[in-house]
Amino acid sequence: MAKYNYSRYRVKEVWSTPPFRNQQNFRVMFTGLSRVIEWDSDARRFNFFGSYADADRVNYQDYGYAQSLNKVFRYRSTESGNSMAYNNIYCYVDEADITETSLIRRENSGTLLATLVAENGTYPANDYHTDGYWYVRGTLANTAPTTPGAFTQPTGTLEIGDAKVFSVGASSDAEGNLSKYIWEAAINGGSFAKVGETSTPSFTYTIPTATSLKMRVKAADSGGLESGYRESAQFTVTKPMYYWSKYHKGAENYVDFEYKEETSVRNGYSSFRVEGIYFYTAGTYLYSSDISIGMYVYSSGSGSTFVDRFQKISEAKSAHSIGRVKTRDIRGALIQSDINAIEGTYPVNGVHSDGYWYVRGSRVSQSIAPPSAFTAPAINAVLEPKQALTLAFGASTAPSISTYEVQSRYNNGAWQNVGTHTNALTRAFTVTTDKSLTTVEFRVRAKNTSGVYSDYVYSEAFTIQHNKIPTLTLETENNKTLYEKDTFTIKGSAIEPDVGDVLIVYYRLNGGTARGIETKLSDGSAIPFNEQLLFQSGRLYKGETEITGKLTEGTAHTLEVWAADNQGGESEIERRIFYVVPNRPPSLTIDPIEYQSDLINVDKVTVTGESYDPDGNDVVVRYRINNGINVEIHNGPARPFSFDISLSKLKDGENSIVVEVADTYDFKASETIVLTKDKKLTPLTSSTMRYTIKPPAGSAKSIALWILRDPNNSVKAEISMTNGTEPEDFKPMELDSSGPADNYINDLFKYESDSPAEHIAIKLSWTGDKPIIQVSGALFS
């Protein structure tokens, strides 16, 4: 199984605020509220600190429950005061049912403790582990190749100068990046020294001059990691044995010319003869003018012990040398053949110290250069049943090759010939269908026309994959960022080459639980898969099922997808990185509200504020009065808002105006306004009272005014209705009717102008010592 680099970190436990619910608001007398609540990771309980109930503070109380991880209460006070003074404080009270999992969030504290290599799944991809540490899975780790297998003993005796093949069992590499084999030799018990590199687990080495030899080999991958060494046994090295032929020693005379000096051209004869040690002129007599360039002229007299030789260089010059008769040894009659001795016992072709002539013949233990390594199948190839192969190898450098003998064996069994022995460099081979035979290897040796063999050259042991491995293509986008309510699509196709096998496609998130996407009986064609996950509230869901825990923003999360069959075959794992941006709740602000104390029921209070959404979602802003229905005032991008509340909709006393903002994913926030409407029961003691009215519709044409008064009083009403910058112009209002109301009189005054007016002012005057009790009215467009 593939291994990964893991980083181990310290872990800290922090309190993750639970979801509070059941908001209420009422006055309550309490003591001992705590301003701060903290999670004690050592004691695994909550501690409460401070005693506050000041306005705009958030306070907590456990009532003996929170420390047992059951329930906690949150108080948001709206009045100043100290809880220790037993004040009757007006608060909003929320409660939360809590469990350990809802309160404790284990986090990477950032302190790196160690980096280690482990198989995938040993630790979480990015999470808390049961050993108490936080792990982050990094890149795929490169692991060293395995140590090569045992040495195969070279054939024949190790004789100096021979080219011998040393073979070992093939090394394997988990990442499939095996690069080379490095060969070393130790001569005569000395230190090992590098003698070569190969891409296959065999090496042809020319035996050096030595008495002993030891080989060792290690494998290396493309990442620079190396296996341990595999050492051979110690080999004995000898000089090669040869056959010699023994002859009598003979002698012969020959003419040896010695260069003397340059001289002028002379007359002489065109040739000479030798009798014993004497020279005699022969041929045609030549004058110097007759001698051509490159001809020889011998001019010594007959019976001389030397002869002059001239070679004409130009008309005036020639090269001069003197020849004398000398004696040398020659091979005589054969005395004995097939004398067996090591190299160096006798001359290769000459006279030995014993006075006889010897000639070295063929090697006693003959061996020719082996073929070159196998080139097909390729290194690390995986073979399939019924697969038709063309085995290929390189030629031997030895002359007169008659045949190459190729053999194969399964599961380290007996060697069998592959086809007919010929001098061709390829052989046809079909892989077995027997499922009990899981490996096959090949070897080849050369033979020359004299019947002399080379050493065998071995291939690696190839795996026969009776079950073909599924393949998978993943179309899911890499480095995708998911936002609230986004769909995370795991899409692609897989192929199971073995018709009739069952194919299963799996996926896993952040090293968690493997989940099946698709299961199907293979017909050999591509099988599509498509899994749709919904990102919501920081988690991934399949339908209503939660697939992941809360995913952290800013962290690279990992998707792994692979295919497996019912025979144990698995495809390579395809990986994708993705990121998440969980939705954040909207918020709003309410501007301070100011309104006049002399407003009447027909007047209004204007509320202004602004909504915000950190994710740019559209929002809906609503308000409700006390326990009334919600009234929508805005739907669209977050922005400032404004709405009016008629005083006629407020009850006497305190009124709660709850303004709520919700985004498109129903994440909400709210603010509460408290408006107090007091009854105007204080008698009007002034003899004249003036009111300014702002028409809700912007303008009004007529007005009805009710005045509640003492029966002993008399009242007169005047009105001014103007537009723009016109000055006020008061005119009498008509008394329409009067009638009793309990112990008072209720007068109705009316007035209608010729056209609607923007600015309306009313002036009341009365006589008597009793005040006006109440003034109310209505405007009409």
PDB file of N, CA and C in Angstrom, residues 61 68 88 154 260 333 338 343 359 382 409 443 456 514 519 558 638 652 655 669 716 721 752:
ATOM      1  N   GLN A  61     -25.344  31.422  32.898  1.00  0.00           N
ATOM      2  CA  GLN A  61     -25.613  30.781  34.174  1.00  0.00           C
ATOM      3  C   GLN A  61     -25.791  29.299  33.947  1.00  0.00           C
ATOM      4  N   SER A  68     -22.243  19.601  33.923  1.00  0.00           N
ATOM      5  CA  SER A  68     -22.440  18.185  33.595  1.00  0.00           C
ATOM      6  C   SER A  68     -22.737  18.004  32.110  1.00  0.00           C
ATOM      7  N   ASN A  88     -34.123  43.569  39.769  1.00  0.00           N
ATOM      8  CA  ASN A  88     -35.089  42.952  38.863  1.00  0.00           C
ATOM      9  C   ASN A  88     -34.739  43.439  37.461  1.00  0.00           C
ATOM     10  N   PRO A 154      27.181 -17.912 -11.357  1.00  0.00           N
ATOM     11  CA  PRO A 154      27.573 -17.985 -12.767  1.00  0.00           C
ATOM     12  C   PRO A 154      27.986 -19.413 -13.132  1.00  0.00           C
ATOM     13  N   LYS A 260      72.343   2.863 -42.581  1.00  0.00           N
ATOM     14  CA  LYS A 260      73.664   3.442 -42.311  1.00  0.00           C
ATOM     15  C   LYS A 260      73.606   4.953 -42.448  1.00  0.00           C
ATOM     16  N   ALA A 333      59.438 -29.777 -35.620  1.00  0.00           N
ATOM     17  CA  ALA A 333      58.453 -30.852 -35.692  1.00  0.00           C
ATOM     18  C   ALA A 333      57.688 -30.978 -34.376  1.00  0.00           C
ATOM     19  N   ASP A 338      47.923 -31.078 -26.810  1.00  0.00           N
ATOM     20  CA  ASP A 338      46.950 -31.133 -25.704  1.00  0.00           C
ATOM     21  C   ASP A 338      47.608 -31.204 -24.336  1.00  0.00           C
ATOM     22  N   GLU A 343      47.421 -20.482 -17.774  1.00  0.00           N
ATOM     23  CA  GLU A 343      48.020 -19.422 -18.575  1.00  0.00           C
ATOM     24  C   GLU A 343      49.317 -18.954 -17.925  1.00  0.00           C
ATOM     25  N   VAL A 359      53.150 -23.713 -28.551  1.00  0.00           N
ATOM     26  CA  VAL A 359      52.057 -22.919 -29.142  1.00  0.00           C
ATOM     27  C   VAL A 359      50.800 -23.123 -28.285  1.00  0.00           C
ATOM     28  N   VAL A 382       3.575  -6.181 -16.240  1.00  0.00           N
ATOM     29  CA  VAL A 382       2.628  -7.115 -15.630  1.00  0.00           C
ATOM     30  C   VAL A 382       1.959  -7.882 -16.771  1.00  0.00           C
ATOM     31  N   ARG A 409      10.445 -20.475 -16.923  1.00  0.00           N
ATOM     32  CA  ARG A 409       9.955 -21.291 -15.812  1.00  0.00           C
ATOM     33  C   ARG A 409       8.911 -20.483 -15.036  1.00  0.00           C
ATOM     34  N   ARG A 443      15.370 -17.047 -19.429  1.00  0.00           N
ATOM     35  CA  ARG A 443      16.814 -16.959 -19.505  1.00  0.00           C
ATOM     36  C   ARG A 443      17.243 -17.373 -20.910  1.00  0.00           C
ATOM     37  N   TYR A 456      24.201 -18.030 -18.893  1.00  0.00           N
ATOM     38  CA  TYR A 456      22.822 -17.609 -19.083  1.00  0.00           C
ATOM     39  C   TYR A 456      22.646 -16.136 -18.673  1.00  0.00           C
ATOM     40  N   ALA A 514     -14.821   4.873   3.590  1.00  0.00           N
ATOM     41  CA  ALA A 514     -15.003   4.609   2.159  1.00  0.00           C
ATOM     42  C   ALA A 514     -16.483   4.345   1.886  1.00  0.00           C
ATOM     43  N   THR A 519     -22.134   0.133  -8.220  1.00  0.00           N
ATOM     44  CA  THR A 519     -21.830  -1.297  -8.248  1.00  0.00           C
ATOM     45  C   THR A 519     -22.513  -1.892  -9.475  1.00  0.00           C
ATOM     46  N   THR A 558      -9.517  16.715   0.927  1.00  0.00           N
ATOM     47  CA  THR A 558      -9.118  15.726  -0.086  1.00  0.00           C
ATOM     48  C   THR A 558     -10.266  14.778  -0.413  1.00  0.00           C
ATOM     49  N   ALA A 638     -28.132  43.207   0.387  1.00  0.00           N
ATOM     50  CA  ALA A 638     -28.090  43.914   1.661  1.00  0.00           C
ATOM     51  C   ALA A 638     -27.793  45.391   1.435  1.00  0.00           C
ATOM     52  N   ASP A 652     -50.462  50.647  24.696  1.00  0.00           N
ATOM     53  CA  ASP A 652     -49.951  51.474  25.774  1.00  0.00           C
ATOM     54  C   ASP A 652     -48.909  50.695  26.568  1.00  0.00           C
ATOM     55  N   ASN A 655     -43.462  48.267  24.005  1.00  0.00           N
ATOM     56  CA  ASN A 655     -43.681  47.509  22.776  1.00  0.00           C
ATOM     57  C   ASN A 655     -42.325  47.021  22.266  1.00  0.00           C
ATOM     58  N   ALA A 669     -30.460  36.839  11.715  1.00  0.00           N
ATOM     59  CA  ALA A 669     -30.019  37.659  12.833  1.00  0.00           C
ATOM     60  C   ALA A 669     -31.131  38.659  13.114  1.00  0.00           C
ATOM     61  N   LYS A 716     -62.461  76.230  20.972  1.00  0.00           N
ATOM     62  CA  LYS A 716     -62.441  76.724  19.593  1.00  0.00           C
ATOM     63  C   LYS A 716     -61.217  76.108  18.912  1.00  0.00           C
ATOM     64  N   MET A 721     -53.428  75.061   6.591  1.00  0.00           N
ATOM     65  CA  MET A 721     -53.040  74.029   5.606  1.00  0.00           C
ATOM     66  C   MET A 721     -52.333  74.720   4.452  1.00  0.00           C
ATOM     67  N   GLU A 752     -62.206  71.057   5.449  1.00  0.00           N
ATOM     68  CA  GLU A 752     -61.784  70.572   4.128  1.00  0.00           C
ATOM     69  C   GLU A 752     -61.286  71.757   3.330  1.00  0.00           C
TER      70      GLU A 752
END
